[in-house]
Coordinates of C-alpha atoms in Angstrom, one line a residue:
M1 CA 35.7 11.8 -0.1
S2 CA 33.4 9.1 1.2
S3 CA 36.5 6.7 1.1
E4 CA 38.3 9.3 3.4
L5 CA 35.2 9.2 5.8
S6 CA 35.5 5.2 5.9
E7 CA 39.4 5.3 6.9
I8 CA 38.6 7.8 9.9
A9 CA 35.5 5.7 10.7
A10 CA 37.7 2.7 11.1
R11 CA 40.2 4.6 13.2
I12 CA 37.7 5.7 15.5
V13 CA 36.8 2.2 15.9
D14 CA 40.6 1.8 16.8
R15 CA 40.4 3.4 19.9
A16 CA 38.0 0.7 21.7
R17 CA 39.2 -0.8 24.5
G18 CA 38.0 -3.5 26.9
D19 CA 34.1 -4.9 26.4
E20 CA 33.3 -1.4 25.3
D21 CA 31.5 -1.1 21.6
L22 CA 32.3 2.3 19.6
E23 CA 30.0 3.4 16.7
A24 CA 31.7 5.9 14.2
F25 CA 28.9 8.0 11.9
L26 CA 30.5 10.7 10.1
T27 CA 28.8 12.8 7.3
H28 CA 30.3 15.6 4.9
Q29 CA 27.4 18.1 3.2
K30 CA 27.5 20.8 0.6
T31 CA 24.4 22.7 0.5
F32 CA 23.4 25.6 -1.2
S33 CA 20.2 27.7 -1.0
V34 CA 18.6 30.8 -2.9
K35 CA 15.4 33.2 -2.5
A36 CA 14.7 35.2 -5.3
Y37 CA 12.2 38.4 -4.7
Q38 CA 11.3 41.1 -7.1
G39 CA 13.3 39.3 -10.1
E40 CA 16.4 39.2 -7.4
A41 CA 18.1 37.1 -5.7
E42 CA 17.3 38.2 -1.9
T43 CA 19.8 35.7 -0.4
V44 CA 22.4 33.2 -0.9
E45 CA 23.3 31.1 1.4
S46 CA 26.3 28.2 1.5
A47 CA 27.6 25.3 3.7
E48 CA 30.0 22.6 4.0
P49 CA 29.5 21.3 7.7
R50 CA 31.4 18.0 8.1
G51 CA 32.2 15.9 11.5
T52 CA 31.9 12.9 13.3
G53 CA 29.1 11.9 16.1
V54 CA 30.7 9.0 18.2
R55 CA 28.6 6.7 20.5
V56 CA 30.2 4.4 23.7
F57 CA 28.7 1.4 24.8
N58 CA 29.6 -0.5 27.7
G59 CA 27.4 -2.6 30.6
G60 CA 23.9 -1.1 29.4
R61 CA 25.3 2.4 29.4
V62 CA 25.9 4.5 26.3
G63 CA 27.4 8.0 25.8
F64 CA 27.6 10.3 22.5
S65 CA 29.7 12.9 21.6
Y66 CA 30.7 15.1 18.6
T67 CA 33.0 17.3 16.7
T68 CA 34.0 19.0 14.0
D69 CA 38.0 18.2 14.4
L70 CA 39.1 15.3 12.3
T71 CA 42.6 15.2 13.3
D72 CA 44.0 12.7 15.7
A73 CA 44.1 14.5 18.6
G74 CA 40.6 15.4 17.6
L75 CA 39.0 11.7 17.5
D76 CA 41.0 10.5 20.8
D77 CA 39.1 13.8 22.6
V78 CA 35.4 12.6 21.0
V79 CA 35.9 9.3 22.1
E80 CA 37.1 10.3 25.6
Q81 CA 34.5 12.6 26.0
A82 CA 31.7 10.2 24.8
R83 CA 33.2 7.3 27.3
A84 CA 32.9 10.2 30.1
N85 CA 29.0 10.3 29.4
A86 CA 28.5 7.0 28.9
Q87 CA 29.4 6.8 32.8
H88 CA 27.1 9.7 33.5
S89 CA 24.4 7.7 31.7
T90 CA 21.6 5.6 33.0
P91 CA 21.9 2.0 32.4
D92 CA 19.7 0.6 30.1
E93 CA 19.9 -3.2 29.0
A94 CA 18.3 -2.1 25.3
A95 CA 21.4 0.4 25.0
I96 CA 23.0 -2.2 22.4
P97 CA 24.7 -1.1 19.1
A98 CA 23.4 -3.0 15.8
P99 CA 24.8 -6.4 14.9
A100 CA 27.0 -6.9 12.3
W101 CA 25.9 -7.0 8.7
V102 CA 25.1 -10.8 7.4
T103 CA 25.7 -9.0 3.5
A104 CA 26.3 -5.6 2.8
P105 CA 23.5 -3.8 1.8
S106 CA 23.4 -2.4 -1.6
D107 CA 23.3 1.2 -2.7
V108 CA 19.9 2.3 -3.7
P109 CA 19.4 3.5 -7.2
G110 CA 19.2 6.8 -8.1
T111 CA 20.2 8.7 -4.8
F112 CA 23.0 10.2 -6.4
D113 CA 22.6 12.3 -9.6
A114 CA 26.5 13.3 -11.0
S115 CA 25.2 16.3 -13.4
H116 CA 24.9 18.1 -9.5
R117 CA 28.6 18.5 -9.4
D118 CA 28.5 20.2 -12.9
T119 CA 25.7 22.8 -11.9
S120 CA 27.6 26.1 -11.2
A121 CA 25.8 28.9 -8.4
Q122 CA 25.2 31.1 -11.1
D123 CA 22.7 28.2 -12.6
K124 CA 21.1 27.9 -9.5
V125 CA 20.4 31.5 -8.6
A126 CA 19.2 32.3 -12.7
F127 CA 17.0 29.4 -12.1
A128 CA 15.5 30.9 -8.5
I129 CA 14.5 34.4 -10.2
E130 CA 13.1 32.4 -13.1
L131 CA 11.0 30.3 -10.7
E132 CA 9.9 33.9 -8.8
T133 CA 9.6 36.0 -12.0
T134 CA 7.5 33.4 -14.2
T135 CA 5.3 32.6 -10.8
R136 CA 4.4 36.6 -11.0
A137 CA 3.5 36.7 -14.7
A138 CA 1.4 33.5 -14.9
D139 CA -1.8 35.3 -13.4
P140 CA -2.6 38.9 -13.2
R141 CA -4.3 38.7 -9.7
I142 CA -0.6 37.2 -8.3
R143 CA 0.1 40.2 -5.7
T144 CA 3.6 39.0 -4.9
V145 CA 5.3 36.0 -4.4
E146 CA 6.2 35.5 -0.9
E147 CA 8.8 32.7 -1.3
A148 CA 10.3 31.2 -4.1
V149 CA 13.2 29.3 -3.3
Y150 CA 16.1 26.7 -4.6
A151 CA 18.2 24.4 -2.5
D152 CA 20.0 21.2 -2.6
S153 CA 22.6 19.0 -0.7
E154 CA 25.2 16.8 -1.3
S155 CA 25.6 14.4 1.3
E156 CA 28.1 11.7 1.9
V157 CA 27.7 9.5 4.9
A158 CA 29.9 6.8 6.6
I159 CA 29.4 4.4 9.6
A160 CA 31.5 1.9 11.4
T161 CA 31.2 0.0 14.6
T162 CA 33.2 -2.7 16.2
K163 CA 30.8 -5.2 15.8
G164 CA 31.7 -5.3 11.8
I165 CA 29.5 -2.7 9.8
A166 CA 31.4 -0.7 7.6
G167 CA 30.4 1.3 4.5
S168 CA 29.3 4.5 2.9
Y169 CA 27.2 6.3 0.3
V170 CA 27.1 9.8 -1.4
Q171 CA 23.7 11.7 -2.1
T172 CA 22.6 14.5 -3.9
D173 CA 19.0 16.1 -3.1
A174 CA 17.4 19.3 -5.1
W175 CA 14.0 21.1 -4.6
C176 CA 12.4 24.0 -5.1
Y177 CA 9.1 25.8 -4.4
S178 CA 7.1 29.0 -4.8
Y179 CA 4.7 30.7 -2.5
A180 CA 2.1 33.0 -4.6
I181 CA 0.0 35.6 -3.3
A182 CA -3.4 36.2 -4.9
T183 CA -5.8 39.1 -4.6
E184 CA -9.1 40.2 -5.7
G185 CA -10.9 43.0 -4.3
D186 CA -10.9 42.4 -0.5
D187 CA -10.1 38.6 -1.1
T188 CA -6.3 37.5 -0.6
Q189 CA -5.6 33.3 -1.1
V190 CA -2.1 31.9 -1.2
G191 CA -0.5 28.9 -3.4
L192 CA 2.4 26.6 -2.7
E193 CA 3.8 24.1 -5.0
F194 CA 7.0 22.6 -5.0
D195 CA 9.1 19.8 -7.3
V196 CA 12.0 17.8 -6.0
A197 CA 14.5 15.5 -7.4
R198 CA 18.1 14.9 -7.5
A199 CA 19.9 17.9 -9.4
L200 CA 18.5 21.6 -10.8
S201 CA 18.4 19.5 -13.9
G202 CA 15.5 17.4 -12.8
L203 CA 13.2 20.5 -11.6
D204 CA 11.2 22.4 -13.8
A205 CA 10.7 25.9 -13.1
H206 CA 7.5 26.6 -14.9
R207 CA 5.6 24.1 -14.1
V208 CA 5.9 24.8 -9.9
A209 CA 5.3 28.7 -10.5
E210 CA 2.3 27.9 -13.2
S211 CA 0.6 26.0 -10.3
A212 CA 1.7 27.7 -7.6
A213 CA -0.2 31.0 -9.2
R214 CA -2.8 28.5 -10.3
R215 CA -3.8 27.0 -6.8
A216 CA -3.5 31.1 -5.3
A217 CA -6.1 32.4 -8.2
Q218 CA -8.5 29.1 -8.3
G219 CA -9.2 29.4 -4.4
L220 CA -10.3 33.3 -4.8
G221 CA -13.9 34.0 -4.0
G222 CA -14.3 30.9 -1.8
E223 CA -16.7 31.1 0.9
K224 CA -17.7 29.0 4.2
I225 CA -20.4 25.9 3.0
P226 CA -23.1 24.6 5.3
S227 CA -22.1 22.3 7.9
A228 CA -22.6 18.6 6.9
R229 CA -21.4 15.2 6.7
M230 CA -19.8 14.4 3.7
P231 CA -16.7 12.7 1.8
V232 CA -13.5 14.5 2.1
V233 CA -10.9 13.9 -0.4
F234 CA -7.5 14.7 0.8
E235 CA -5.1 16.1 -2.3
P236 CA -1.3 14.7 -2.4
Y237 CA -0.1 17.6 0.0
T238 CA -3.0 17.4 2.3
A239 CA -2.7 13.6 2.2
G240 CA 0.9 14.0 2.8
Q241 CA 0.5 16.2 6.3
F242 CA -2.2 13.3 7.1
L243 CA 0.5 10.8 7.0
G244 CA 3.2 13.1 9.1
V245 CA 0.6 13.0 12.1
V246 CA -0.2 9.6 11.8
A247 CA 3.9 8.6 11.6
Q248 CA 4.1 10.5 15.3
A249 CA 2.1 7.1 16.4
L250 CA 3.9 4.8 14.6
I251 CA 7.4 4.9 16.3
G252 CA 7.7 2.0 18.8
E253 CA 9.3 4.1 21.6
A254 CA 6.1 6.5 21.5
V255 CA 4.1 3.5 22.1
Q256 CA 6.2 2.0 24.6
K257 CA 5.4 5.0 26.6
G258 CA 2.2 5.2 26.1
R259 CA 2.0 7.8 23.6
S260 CA 0.3 6.9 20.8
L261 CA -3.3 6.5 19.5
F262 CA -2.4 2.9 18.3
A263 CA -0.9 1.5 21.8
G264 CA -2.4 -2.1 22.9
K265 CA -3.6 -2.3 19.4
L266 CA -0.9 -4.1 17.4
G267 CA -2.8 -7.2 15.7
E268 CA -6.2 -5.6 15.4
K269 CA -8.1 -3.8 12.6
V270 CA -7.2 0.0 12.7
G271 CA -8.0 0.7 9.1
A272 CA -10.5 0.0 6.3
Q273 CA -10.3 -3.4 4.3
G274 CA -7.8 -3.2 1.5
L275 CA -5.8 0.0 3.3
T276 CA -1.8 -1.1 3.2
L277 CA 0.5 1.4 5.0
I278 CA 4.2 0.9 4.2
D279 CA 7.4 2.5 5.5
D280 CA 9.9 1.6 3.0
G281 CA 13.6 3.0 2.8
R282 CA 14.4 1.4 -0.7
I283 CA 11.7 3.2 -2.8
E284 CA 14.1 4.6 -5.7
G285 CA 13.3 8.2 -6.2
A286 CA 11.8 8.4 -2.7
L287 CA 13.3 11.1 -0.5
G288 CA 14.1 9.2 2.4
S289 CA 16.1 6.3 0.3
T290 CA 19.3 5.3 1.8
P291 CA 21.0 1.7 1.8
W292 CA 21.3 1.8 5.6
D293 CA 19.6 3.9 8.8
G294 CA 21.5 5.7 11.3
E295 CA 22.6 2.9 13.1
G296 CA 23.9 1.0 9.8
V297 CA 20.9 -1.3 10.0
P298 CA 19.7 -2.3 6.6
T299 CA 16.8 -0.4 5.0
G300 CA 13.6 -2.1 3.6
R301 CA 9.7 -2.3 3.4
T302 CA 7.6 -2.9 6.1
E303 CA 4.0 -2.9 6.2
I304 CA 2.6 -1.2 9.0
I305 CA -0.5 -1.8 8.3
S306 CA -2.0 -4.7 6.2
D307 CA -5.5 -5.4 4.8
G308 CA -7.0 -2.7 7.7
V309 CA -4.7 -4.9 10.3
L310 CA -2.0 -2.9 12.6
R311 CA 1.0 -5.4 11.6
S312 CA 4.4 -3.2 13.2
F313 CA 5.5 -0.3 14.6
L314 CA 8.5 1.2 13.7
Y315 CA 11.7 0.5 15.7
D316 CA 15.2 1.5 16.3
V317 CA 17.6 -1.0 17.8
S318 CA 16.8 0.0 21.1
S319 CA 13.4 0.5 21.0
G320 CA 12.7 -3.4 19.3
H321 CA 15.3 -4.8 21.5
R322 CA 12.5 -4.1 24.6
E323 CA 10.2 -6.3 22.3
G324 CA 12.3 -8.6 21.3
R325 CA 12.6 -7.5 17.9
A326 CA 14.6 -6.5 15.5
S327 CA 15.1 -2.8 14.0
T328 CA 13.1 -1.8 11.0
G329 CA 15.9 0.3 9.8
N330 CA 14.4 3.1 11.0
A331 CA 17.3 5.0 13.0
S332 CA 17.5 8.6 11.8
R333 CA 20.1 11.4 12.7
A334 CA 19.6 15.1 12.1
G335 CA 23.2 14.7 11.5
F336 CA 26.9 13.6 13.1
K337 CA 25.4 16.3 16.1
S338 CA 22.5 14.1 16.7
P339 CA 22.6 10.6 18.2
P340 CA 19.9 8.3 16.4
S341 CA 16.3 7.8 17.1
A342 CA 13.3 6.1 15.0
S343 CA 11.0 7.7 12.9
P344 CA 9.8 6.9 8.8
T345 CA 12.0 6.9 6.0
N346 CA 9.5 6.9 3.7
L347 CA 5.9 6.5 4.1
A348 CA 2.5 6.4 2.2
F349 CA -0.5 4.2 1.3
D350 CA -0.2 1.7 -1.1
P351 CA -2.6 2.9 -4.2
T352 CA -5.9 0.9 -4.2
G353 CA -6.0 1.1 -8.0
P354 CA -8.2 4.2 -9.0
T355 CA -6.9 7.4 -11.0
R356 CA -7.0 10.9 -9.3
D357 CA -10.2 11.4 -11.6
D358 CA -11.7 8.0 -10.7
V359 CA -11.3 9.4 -7.0
L360 CA -13.0 12.3 -7.8
R361 CA -15.6 11.0 -9.8
S362 CA -16.7 8.1 -7.0
A363 CA -16.5 10.4 -4.0
G364 CA -20.3 12.2 -5.2
R365 CA -20.5 15.7 -3.5
A366 CA -17.4 16.0 -1.6
L367 CA -14.8 18.5 0.2
L368 CA -11.4 18.5 -1.9
V369 CA -9.1 19.5 1.0
T370 CA -6.3 21.8 -0.6
D371 CA -4.8 23.0 2.5
F372 CA -4.5 22.6 6.5
H373 CA -4.8 25.0 9.0
G374 CA -3.6 24.7 12.5
V375 CA -2.4 20.9 12.1
H376 CA -0.6 21.4 15.0
S377 CA -3.0 22.1 17.4
G378 CA -5.7 20.5 16.0
A379 CA -4.0 17.1 15.5
N380 CA -2.8 14.7 18.3
A381 CA -1.2 11.4 18.3
V382 CA -1.8 10.5 21.6
S383 CA -5.5 11.1 22.0
G384 CA -6.4 10.7 18.0
D385 CA -8.3 13.8 18.2
F386 CA -8.2 15.6 14.5
S387 CA -9.5 18.6 13.6
V388 CA -8.2 21.2 11.6
G389 CA -9.1 24.2 9.7
A390 CA -9.2 23.5 5.7
T391 CA -9.3 25.4 2.4
G392 CA -10.4 23.7 -0.8
F393 CA -13.3 23.0 -3.3
L394 CA -16.3 21.6 -3.6
V395 CA -16.3 18.5 -6.0
E396 CA -19.6 17.5 -6.9
D397 CA -19.4 14.4 -9.5
G398 CA -15.8 14.4 -10.2
V399 CA -16.2 18.3 -11.2
I400 CA -14.2 20.4 -9.6
G401 CA -16.5 23.8 -9.1
Q402 CA -16.8 26.3 -5.8
P403 CA -13.9 27.4 -3.8
V404 CA -14.7 27.2 -0.2
K405 CA -12.8 28.4 3.0
E406 CA -12.7 29.2 6.4
V407 CA -14.2 25.4 7.3
T408 CA -13.2 22.8 10.0
I409 CA -12.8 19.3 9.5
A410 CA -13.0 16.7 12.1
A411 CA -12.8 12.9 12.9
P412 CA -11.1 10.8 14.9
M413 CA -7.6 9.4 13.4
L414 CA -8.9 6.0 13.8
D415 CA -12.4 7.0 12.1
I416 CA -10.1 8.0 9.3
L417 CA -8.0 5.3 8.6
A418 CA -11.6 3.0 8.9
R419 CA -13.1 5.4 6.1
I420 CA -10.5 5.5 3.6
T421 CA -12.0 3.8 0.8
A422 CA -9.6 5.2 -2.2
V423 CA -6.1 5.8 -2.7
A424 CA -5.0 6.8 -6.5
D425 CA -2.3 6.3 -8.5
D426 CA -0.8 10.0 -8.2
R427 CA 1.7 9.4 -4.9
R428 CA 4.2 12.5 -4.3
W429 CA 7.0 12.9 -2.1
L430 CA 6.6 16.0 -0.1
P431 CA 10.2 17.6 1.3
F432 CA 8.8 18.9 3.9
G433 CA 9.0 17.6 7.8
G434 CA 10.0 14.2 6.3
S435 CA 9.7 12.1 3.7
F436 CA 5.7 11.0 3.3
G437 CA 4.0 9.8 0.1
G438 CA 0.8 11.7 -0.4
A439 CA -1.9 10.8 -2.8
T440 CA -5.6 11.5 -3.7
T441 CA -7.3 10.3 -1.0
L442 CA -10.9 9.4 -0.4
V443 CA -12.3 9.6 3.0
S444 CA -15.9 8.1 3.0
E445 CA -17.5 11.1 5.6
M446 CA -16.4 13.8 7.7
T447 CA -17.6 16.5 9.8
V448 CA -17.2 19.6 8.1
G449 CA -18.1 22.6 9.9
G450 CA -18.9 25.6 8.2
R451 CA -22.0 27.9 8.7

């Protein structure tokens, strides 16, 4: 189908007239999801959205419109609507289309799994039911499974512009998660585990189920610990959540508007020596990998922090143009119904070498954080404040011991970055809220508020 989308994209840009530039972005998605409960499929949903978003650039003005009507009449209408919207937009000299490709970007290996098309809806429903029933059976203390979900998508994407960009790709994704609730006496704890792949065949229902149940059960009996300043270790999941907050401050437009804790700090030391933070839209196996971004700019590796020094922000075409910089290939779209805006592709710290066990041993007496609470209210990417609720375990010389709950961990985000002394080699890509690669991460000191 991507050849059909490419042909429609070419027909759209052929409608350009005068000095204007046109950009056509098309997607055709097939999505499926199933949620299981008490051994049955509770909800099953599928959809197949298909359409185009069109941008018209003319004299520093840009207009956007979208449609699901891909007939000739529908294409005429969407282009005319984008033209009309451009006339009413505020002129912006940075509002320009992406430059033509010098060389067409190559596909990213491993983003399409042909076995996805051979997987039946019955197989997917059975997988979700197995995930839910296995989670419940994994430990007698599991009271219920709040959610056991399987979901997937096949996405065909095409782009064409009057500047000479023309390409398409196909991508498959599959993911699952189980959210278990364990009880013992009056104590209740939750455990979440997930898995991601390119097709159902790459997912492991038993591993996810047993891990979700174990996480919930191990947290039973948790207590507050005395308030202290101590080392804190982020699990891969919470490390990814922390990166999701930091990411908001790394967007070029946010920096330009003064809405970032990194504003004015380019070229300065903002992290620990040896700490490197990268964004790379071509990592094989990562969730956000594509050959080109939402404007057609080839993706690649950007070193945002290198050896502790802030080297770059993440730009789309317009925010980069405002600073005389090229786009870093970070324009993202929610689909054909939205214009592009800058966001991370695959954001992660480069590992510093040790294994997870090495990190835990080197931490001494530390708090291992398995979950955050109140991230949206307690973390601020503008001020840099980071004060959130946490649950986890005490670690003593590498041994995971007493479960901990109802504590708060706090430190300015720049202090956290400056105190990261180790990033393990156990990176996982999180499917929630973006593509963030979390790994076991040691912060040498934070304030832990307990009893």
